[in-house]
Amino acid sequence: MADVYSLGHAMQLHALIIKTRNSHHHYSSPGHSFATNAVVRAYARSERPRDALLFFLHLQQHAPLPDHFTVTFLLASCARRCAASEGRQLHALAHKCGFKADRHVQNSLIHMYCSCGQVDQAAKVFDGMANRDVVSWTSMIGGAAEVNRPLYALRLFDSMLSDGVTPNDVTVVSVLGACAEVGSLSVGRRVHQMTVQARLDSKPKVATSLIDMYAKCGCIVCAERLFEQMGNKDVYAWTAMISGLASHGRCDDALSLFHQMVDVGVQPNERTVTAALCACRSAGWVTEGYRIYNYMHRYGLRPKIQHYGCMVDLLARAGNLDEAEGFLRRMPIEPDSVLWRTLIWASRLHGEHDRAERLMTEWQQLEVNTTDSGSYVLIGNIYASMGDWGKKARIRESMASKNINKLPGYSRIEVDGVLHEFEAGDSGHPEAHKIYEKINEMMEKIKLEGYHPKASEVLLDMEDNKKVLQLHHHSERLAVAFGLLSTNPGEKILVVKNLRSCEDCHTVMKLVSKVYDREITVRDRIRFHHFVNGSCSCRDFW
């Protein structure tokens, strides 16, 4: 159906259909059906997508069952609103109407369930399809990537290729996003080659996704090369490159590129400003951070929670705790748990325990019903660092009573195209025995370089020797040990970690890079750390 009806046209058709509903025109007639579907689709794509369903429900009082076009447009409305309950009812209606095997309806169901975060439900529809096309595969891959199941997305992509289905540019963007999330450089490079062969690499969204993938997989030089080769760079390409440089600690280059973008007439968006502020945060540039924040109105932008968060983090990391707290309290919007957590963590970092305790008490009073596990864990850890094990125990009891689970930490490393995932103390890997032997070797060698374990990093009520053992078995150390065992001498090692690295692990990585003459890169949840010959690119400021 041609995309010819605006919302205004739809409302006119809506009125006409209601006016003629009792005449000789029937919903099942071709003309009436076309008009009805045009109205449903226009509402579904408008700023009022729920009106598509309301119109359909009103019409159903006077008309027979819908055709498959109607169902697909209604499912699109549910997808836009993340209305899973209504979507499930439409799923049942589709079966009732005999559309169970209709590929367009099946694809719409997959898209709806994925948009609502219900990937398992989408997979049931997908697995039951007899004939999947590129839309089916792309919807499923994109949905898996969106709900933070990147490994599943990559497995689906491999199955898609095995099925002989050729990916399109939308598929490629989703797959590159999954590669970026897990740090799979080998798959990302393979997809890059495919885009070149299919002449998709020049499409703006694909080119930007390639830049983002290479930056997040540790190859910032490859990202720069692609960026320089791009013809007309839109704001998304500039933002991806600025963000990539900032995350790798190349803050001067990130801000230089930001100002270059403005000079050539490309208007920054909210994400561009966030990327520039992150560069300031990583470098501790308070004045420059204020300058960018205060200039947002010049770009027609109003600060949002992420911009306030960057400023609070910048000020707090720099040790300007009074200023950071004042900034948080003057915000015109309610600060979220992440902002409180940022300020509390910085107070502990800079030794202001009274401030930290005061803020923790205030946060607990404000966020009585929060389910943010990160904040509970941080507060429990701060109480532990103060030696107040009773208060830490009460925090754990509070989490248990609210059924809040601590996010498990893990580290991933890719070797010969295969991703390996480790958790702290992991013994499930086939090479576990060799890995722990390598850990012991690493610890003995770096002790000769002056390493002393920082047992205080383990915030558990146990003896120091047990704390040291816990430190030695942190997930990134297991990943690096496996990397040393499985790669050639001199080969770079990349580890992707979902949480922030502890101070002791940071020290260990510096020494291991020196002792084994390896460049080791660790991407934690904040930034990249490039360890070379005993030093880190962050200059111990993170």
C-alpha positions as a printed Julia matrix, in Angstrom:
542×3 Matrix{Float64}:
   0.0     0.0    0.0
   1.38    3.38  -0.92
   2.34    5.63   1.97
  -0.02    8.44   1.01
  -2.18    9.09   4.05
  -1.19   11.68   6.65
  -2.84   11.81  10.07
  -5.15   14.53   8.74
  -6.25   12.33   5.85
  -6.72    9.44   8.28
  -9.02   11.48  10.5
 -11.1    12.5    7.49
 -11.35    8.87   6.39
 -12.16    7.89   9.96
 -15.13   10.27   9.96
 -16.27    9.04   6.54
 -16.11    5.38   7.59
 -18.19    6.06  10.72
 -20.69    8.04   8.66
 -21.12    5.24   6.11
 -20.86    2.24   8.44
 -24.58    1.55   8.29
 -24.87    2.01   4.54
 -24.32   -0.53   1.77
 -20.51   -0.19   2.16
 -19.07   -3.12   4.09
 -15.7    -3.55   5.83
 -15.09   -6.62   3.73
 -15.52   -4.76   0.45
 -12.23   -3.8   -1.27
 -12.75   -0.04  -1.12
 -13.88    0.03   2.5
 -11.12   -2.37   3.53
  -8.48   -0.2    1.88
  -9.77    2.94   3.59
  -9.97    1.21   6.98
  -6.41   -0.08   6.73
  -5.19    3.33   5.6
  -6.65    4.88   8.76
  -5.22    2.16  11.03
  -1.78    2.48   9.47
  -1.77    6.28   9.62
  -2.66    6.23  13.31
  -0.08    3.5   13.98
   2.67    5.65  12.46
   1.53    8.92  14.02
   2.24   10.45  17.42
  -1.02    8.82  18.54
  -0.41    5.12  17.8
  -2.95    3.95  20.39
  -5.7     5.53  18.3
  -5.12    2.8   15.71
  -6.36    0.21  18.19
  -9.19    2.4   19.49
 -10.42    2.99  15.94
 -10.22   -0.73  15.18
 -12.11   -1.68  18.35
 -14.82    0.85  17.6
 -15.16   -0.47  14.07
 -15.36   -4.08  15.22
 -18.78   -3.4   16.71
 -20.15   -3.1   13.18
 -17.79   -5.11  10.97
 -16.47   -8.64  10.39
 -12.93   -9.8   11.21
  -9.92   -7.86   9.82
  -7.59   -8.88   7.0
  -3.87   -9.56   7.47
  -2.91   -5.96   6.58
  -5.01   -4.66   9.48
  -3.32   -7.03  11.92
   0.19   -6.02  10.83
  -0.6    -2.31  11.25
  -2.15   -2.89  14.68
   0.91   -4.89  15.77
   3.1    -1.99  14.63
   1.05    0.27  16.9
   1.67   -2.07  19.85
   5.39   -2.22  19.02
   5.7     1.55  19.15
   3.98    1.69  22.55
   5.62   -1.47  23.98
   2.06   -2.71  24.59
   2.77   -6.41  25.05
  -0.61   -7.25  26.57
  -2.54   -5.82  23.63
  -0.03   -7.41  21.27
  -0.7   -10.85  22.75
  -4.43  -10.35  22.22
  -3.79   -9.44  18.58
  -1.61  -12.55  18.31
  -4.61  -14.62  19.4
  -6.84  -12.74  16.95
  -4.4   -13.46  14.12
  -4.68  -17.19  14.85
  -8.48  -16.92  14.98
  -8.5   -15.18  11.6
  -6.34  -17.88  10.02
  -3.16  -15.81   9.7
  -0.97  -18.15  11.77
   1.21  -19.01   8.76
   1.09  -15.57   7.12
   4.72  -14.41   6.89
   3.87  -10.69   7.1
   1.87  -11.25  10.28
   4.61  -13.48  11.71
   7.27  -10.85  11.01
   5.07   -8.21  12.66
   4.63  -10.44  15.7
   8.4   -10.91  16.0
   8.94   -7.16  15.76
   6.2    -6.45  18.31
   7.47   -8.93  20.89
  11.09   -7.77  20.44
  10.04   -4.12  20.81
   8.36   -5.07  24.08
  11.53   -6.8   25.3
   9.95  -10.26  25.07
  12.57  -11.92  22.9
  11.69  -15.43  24.07
   8.11  -14.96  22.83
   9.45  -13.61  19.55
  11.7   -16.66  19.26
   8.67  -18.98  19.59
   7.05  -17.27  16.6
  10.35  -17.27  14.71
  11.08  -20.96  15.39
   7.6   -21.87  14.18
   8.03  -20.19  10.79
   8.28  -22.47   7.78
   9.65  -19.78   5.48
  11.8   -17.03   6.97
  12.89  -14.05   4.89
  15.48  -11.35   5.59
  12.88   -9.34   7.54
  12.24  -12.3    9.86
  15.94  -12.79  10.57
  16.64   -9.07  10.9
  13.77   -8.5   13.34
  14.94  -11.39  15.51
  18.62  -10.35  15.43
  17.78   -6.71  16.13
  15.48   -7.66  19.0
  18.13   -9.85  20.63
  20.72   -7.08  20.33
  18.33   -4.47  21.76
  17.59   -6.43  24.96
  21.27   -7.02  25.71
  21.52  -10.56  24.36
  24.32   -9.92  21.87
  25.69  -13.49  21.89
  22.27  -14.79  20.88
  22.12  -12.15  18.14
  25.49  -13.32  16.76
  24.4   -16.97  16.84
  21.26  -16.03  14.91
  23.37  -14.2   12.35
  25.51  -17.29  11.77
  22.34  -19.37  11.32
  20.98  -16.8    8.9
  24.07  -17.08   6.71
  23.94  -20.88   6.92
  20.32  -20.69   5.71
  21.5   -18.84   2.64
  19.69  -15.59   3.47
  21.56  -12.44   2.41
  21.62   -9.73   5.1
  20.55   -6.19   4.29
  21.8    -2.92   5.73
  19.4    -3.1    8.71
  20.7    -6.58   9.57
  24.27   -5.38   9.37
  23.65   -2.44  11.73
  22.18   -4.78  14.38
  24.98   -7.34  14.01
  27.67   -4.67  14.27
  25.99   -3.4   17.43
  26.16   -6.9   18.91
  29.85   -7.18  17.94
  30.53   -3.85  19.62
  28.77   -4.95  22.8
  30.75   -8.17  23.27
  34.03   -6.98  21.73
  34.0    -9.47  18.85
  36.49   -7.86  16.5
  36.82  -10.93  14.27
  33.08  -11.09  13.51
  32.99   -7.32  13.08
  35.77   -7.49  10.5
  33.99  -10.32   8.68
  30.79   -8.26   8.55
  32.8    -5.28   7.31
  34.11   -7.37   4.4
  30.56   -8.46   3.61
  29.35   -4.85   3.53
  32.13   -3.9    1.11
  31.29   -6.8   -1.2
  27.57   -5.95  -1.08
  28.3    -2.2   -1.46
  26.52   -1.44   1.79
  29.51    0.18   3.52
  28.77    3.6    2.0
  25.3     3.77   3.58
  25.49    6.3    6.44
  24.03    4.05   9.15
  26.3     1.16   8.17
  29.39    3.37   8.03
  28.58    4.85  11.45
  27.98    1.38  12.91
  31.37    0.25  11.58
  33.08    3.22  13.24
  31.31    2.44  16.51
  32.14   -1.28  16.29
  35.85   -0.74  15.68
  36.07    1.84  18.48
  34.3    -0.43  20.99
  36.32   -3.47  19.92
  39.55   -1.65  20.76
  40.67   -0.72  17.24
  40.33    3.05  17.39
  42.81    3.47  14.51
  40.49    1.48  12.21
  37.56    3.65  13.33
  39.52    6.83  12.51
  40.48    5.49   9.09
  36.84    4.8    8.2
  35.74    8.18   9.52
  38.32    9.98   7.4
  37.21    8.03   4.31
  33.54    9.0    4.73
  32.19   11.59   2.31
  29.27   13.44   3.82
  29.48   12.9    7.56
  26.22   13.37   9.46
  25.94   14.11  13.17
  25.75   10.39  14.02
  29.11    9.67  12.39
  30.76   12.62  14.16
  29.23   11.53  17.46
  30.41    7.93  17.09
  33.97    9.09  16.44
  33.99   11.65  19.28
  32.59    9.06  21.68
  35.15    6.48  20.55
  38.09    8.82  21.07
  36.79    9.85  24.5
  36.36    6.24  25.63
  39.96    5.46  24.62
  41.27    8.37  26.69
  42.16   10.52  23.67
  40.31   13.45  25.13
  42.23   16.2   23.3
  41.39   14.58  19.96
  37.75   14.09  20.98
  37.23   17.75  21.85
  39.18   18.9   18.82
  36.85   16.84  16.64
  33.82   18.23  18.48
  34.86   21.81  17.74
  35.73   20.86  14.15
  32.23   19.44  13.7
  30.67   22.7   14.93
  32.99   24.73  12.69
  31.89   22.86   9.54
  28.24   23.54  10.35
  27.07   20.17  11.72
  24.68   20.74  14.61
  25.47   18.61  17.7
  22.69   16.51  19.19
  22.2    15.35  22.78
  24.49   12.35  22.33
  27.25   14.48  20.81
  27.26   16.73  23.85
  27.29   13.69  26.14
  30.33   12.32  24.28
  32.15   15.66  24.6
  31.33   15.87  28.31
  32.6    12.31  28.77
  35.91   13.4   27.27
  36.09   16.23  29.81
  35.21   13.81  32.6
  37.9    11.32  31.62
  40.53   14.06  31.52
  39.31   15.98  34.58
  38.75   19.18  32.59
  36.24   21.07  34.71
  36.44   24.43  32.93
  36.03   22.91  29.46
  33.17   20.76  30.73
  31.32   23.83  32.02
  31.94   25.6   28.71
  30.35   22.8   26.67
  27.48   22.39  29.15
  26.73   26.13  29.17
  26.8    26.31  25.36
  24.11   23.65  24.92
  21.41   26.3   24.44
  23.34   27.64  21.43
  22.7    24.33  19.73
  19.02   24.42  20.62
  19.47   21.71  23.27
  18.27   21.48  26.85
  20.27   19.43  29.38
  18.87   16.0   30.22
  19.69   13.57  33.0
  22.78   12.21  31.17
  24.27   15.71  30.84
  23.67   16.51  34.51
  25.19   13.12  35.31
  28.34   13.88  33.34
  28.77   17.22  35.12
  28.27   15.75  38.6
  30.71   12.95  37.73
  33.27   15.42  36.32
  33.15   17.66  39.39
  33.15   14.75  41.84
  36.07   12.93  40.2
  38.05   16.16  40.22
  37.52   16.38  43.98
  35.14   19.37  43.82
  32.61   17.6   46.06
  30.88   20.72  47.43
  30.37   21.96  43.89
  29.2    18.55  42.69
  26.66   18.23  45.51
  25.43   21.77  44.91
  25.03   21.02  41.21
  23.0    17.89  42.01
  20.7    19.76  44.39
  20.1    22.64  41.95
  19.06   20.35  39.1
  15.59   21.2   37.72
  14.82   17.47  37.42
  14.92   14.73  40.04
  18.38   13.08  40.22
  18.29    9.34  39.62
  20.07    6.58  41.54
  23.09    6.75  39.23
  23.71   10.41  40.14
  23.46    9.72  43.86
  25.74    6.72  43.43
  28.3     8.83  41.54
  28.51   11.41  44.31
  28.6     8.8   47.08
  31.38    6.85  45.36
  33.46   10.0   44.81
  33.03   10.99  48.47
  34.46    7.64  49.5
  37.24    7.91  46.89
  38.36   11.29  48.23
  38.16   10.15  51.87
  35.1    12.21  52.84
  33.39    9.43  54.77
  31.06   11.74  56.71
  29.69   13.14  53.45
  29.37    9.65  52.02
  27.42    8.43  55.05
  25.14   11.49  55.04
  24.39   11.06  51.34
  23.79    7.32  51.75
  21.26    7.98  54.51
  19.49   10.58  52.4
  19.46    8.33  49.32
  17.96    5.44  51.29
  15.16    7.71  52.53
  14.43    8.99  49.02
  14.76    5.69  47.17
  12.85    3.4   49.51
  11.33    1.4   46.66
  14.24    1.43  44.22
  15.34   -1.81  42.58
  18.7    -0.43  41.42
  21.12   -3.15  42.55
  24.2    -1.04  41.76
  23.33    1.54  44.41
  22.73   -1.09  47.09
  26.03   -2.81  46.26
  27.94    0.47  46.38
  26.45    1.49  49.72
  27.12   -1.95  51.18
  30.71   -1.78  49.97
  31.24    1.65  51.5
  29.95    0.44  54.85
  32.34   -2.53  54.52
  35.27   -0.21  53.73
  34.45    1.63  56.97
  34.43   -1.69  58.83
  30.72   -1.4   59.61
  29.78   -5.0   58.78
  26.45   -4.68  60.59
  25.19   -1.98  58.23
  26.47   -3.91  55.24
  24.53   -6.95  56.44
  21.38   -4.85  56.72
  21.85   -3.65  53.14
  22.12   -7.26  51.96
  18.99   -8.14  53.96
  17.13   -5.24  52.34
  18.16   -6.47  48.89
  17.0    -9.99  49.73
  13.63   -8.78  51.04
  13.05   -6.85  47.78
  14.32   -9.75  45.65
  17.14   -7.58  44.25
  20.1    -9.53  42.92
  23.64   -8.25  42.5
  24.67   -7.95  38.85
  27.29  -10.67  38.3
  30.63   -9.42  37.05
  32.19  -11.08  34.02
  35.01  -10.59  31.54
  35.1   -11.72  27.92
  38.03  -12.39  25.61
  37.97  -13.44  21.97
  40.57  -15.96  20.8
  40.59  -17.35  17.25
  37.08  -16.03  16.65
  35.62  -17.7   19.76
  34.36  -15.67  22.73
  35.25  -16.95  26.21
  33.46  -15.6   29.29
  34.77  -15.72  32.85
  33.26  -14.88  36.22
  35.25  -14.39  39.42
  36.49  -17.73  40.71
  35.23  -19.45  37.55
  36.18  -23.12  37.32
  33.89  -24.13  34.47
  36.24  -23.41  31.56
  37.8   -26.49  29.87
  41.25  -24.97  30.43
  40.55  -23.97  34.06
  43.49  -25.94  35.54
  45.99  -24.32  33.16
  44.42  -20.89  33.7
  44.87  -21.04  37.47
  48.43  -22.27  37.04
  49.05  -19.25  34.82
  47.47  -16.97  37.45
  49.91  -18.29  40.05
  52.81  -17.73  37.64
  51.63  -14.17  36.95
  51.4   -13.35  40.65
  54.87  -14.72  41.4
  56.42  -12.73  38.55
  54.8    -9.41  39.42
  55.73   -9.8   43.09
  59.33   -9.56  41.91
  58.35   -6.19  40.43
  57.13   -4.96  43.82
  53.46   -5.98  43.72
  51.66   -6.1   47.07
  48.0    -7.19  47.01
  45.57   -4.58  48.26
  43.4    -6.81  50.46
  41.18   -3.86  51.42
  39.68   -4.02  47.89
  37.84   -7.19  48.94
  34.94   -5.86  50.98
  34.06   -9.09  52.75
  34.38   -9.99  56.41
  37.2   -12.55  56.12
  40.91  -12.96  56.84
  43.41  -11.13  54.63
  44.89  -14.27  53.08
  41.43  -15.27  51.86
  40.88  -11.76  50.53
  44.1   -11.99  48.51
  42.93  -15.28  47.02
  39.66  -13.61  46.02
  41.59  -10.81  44.31
  43.73  -13.26  42.33
  40.59  -14.88  40.92
  38.87  -11.74  39.62
  37.34  -12.27  36.19
  39.67  -10.01  34.18
  42.73  -11.81  35.59
  41.31  -15.16  34.47
  40.63  -13.71  31.01
  44.14  -12.28  30.7
  45.7   -15.52  31.92
  43.74  -17.39  29.25
  44.86  -14.81  26.68
  48.52  -15.32  27.61
  48.06  -19.08  27.27
  46.16  -18.98  23.99
  47.83  -16.29  21.91
  51.28  -15.82  20.39
  54.02  -13.85  22.17
  53.66  -10.15  21.41
  50.02  -10.47  20.36
  47.63   -7.85  21.79
  45.06   -8.94  24.35
  41.59   -7.36  24.58
  39.29   -8.03  27.55
  35.76   -6.65  27.84
  34.42   -6.32  31.4
  30.86   -5.37  32.36
  31.79   -3.67  35.64
  34.41   -1.17  36.77
  37.84   -2.66  37.44
  39.11   -2.57  41.01
  42.29   -0.68  41.9
  44.26   -3.86  42.59
  43.38   -5.38  39.2
  44.44   -2.12  37.55
  47.83   -2.41  39.25
  48.15   -6.06  38.25
  47.41   -5.32  34.59
  50.1    -2.67  34.47
  52.7    -5.06  35.88
  51.63   -8.02  33.73
  51.94   -5.87  30.59
  55.53   -5.11  31.62
  56.59   -8.59  32.73
  55.14  -10.39  29.69
  55.86   -7.57  27.21
  52.24   -7.53  26.06
  49.84   -4.72  25.22
  46.75   -5.48  27.27
  43.52   -3.54  26.72
  40.65   -3.73  29.2
  37.3    -2.14  28.38
  35.33   -1.7   31.58
  31.9    -0.1   31.87
  33.41    3.4   31.86
  36.32    3.48  29.42
  39.28    1.69  27.81
  42.51    1.06  29.69
  45.53    0.45  27.46
  48.31   -1.17  29.49
  51.76   -0.98  27.92
  55.12   -1.64  29.62
  53.82   -0.99  33.13
  51.73    2.1   32.4
  48.06    2.75  31.66
  46.58    5.22  29.19
  44.27    6.55  31.93
  47.29    7.77  33.91
  45.64    6.24  36.98
  42.74    8.71  36.76
  39.48    6.86  36.27
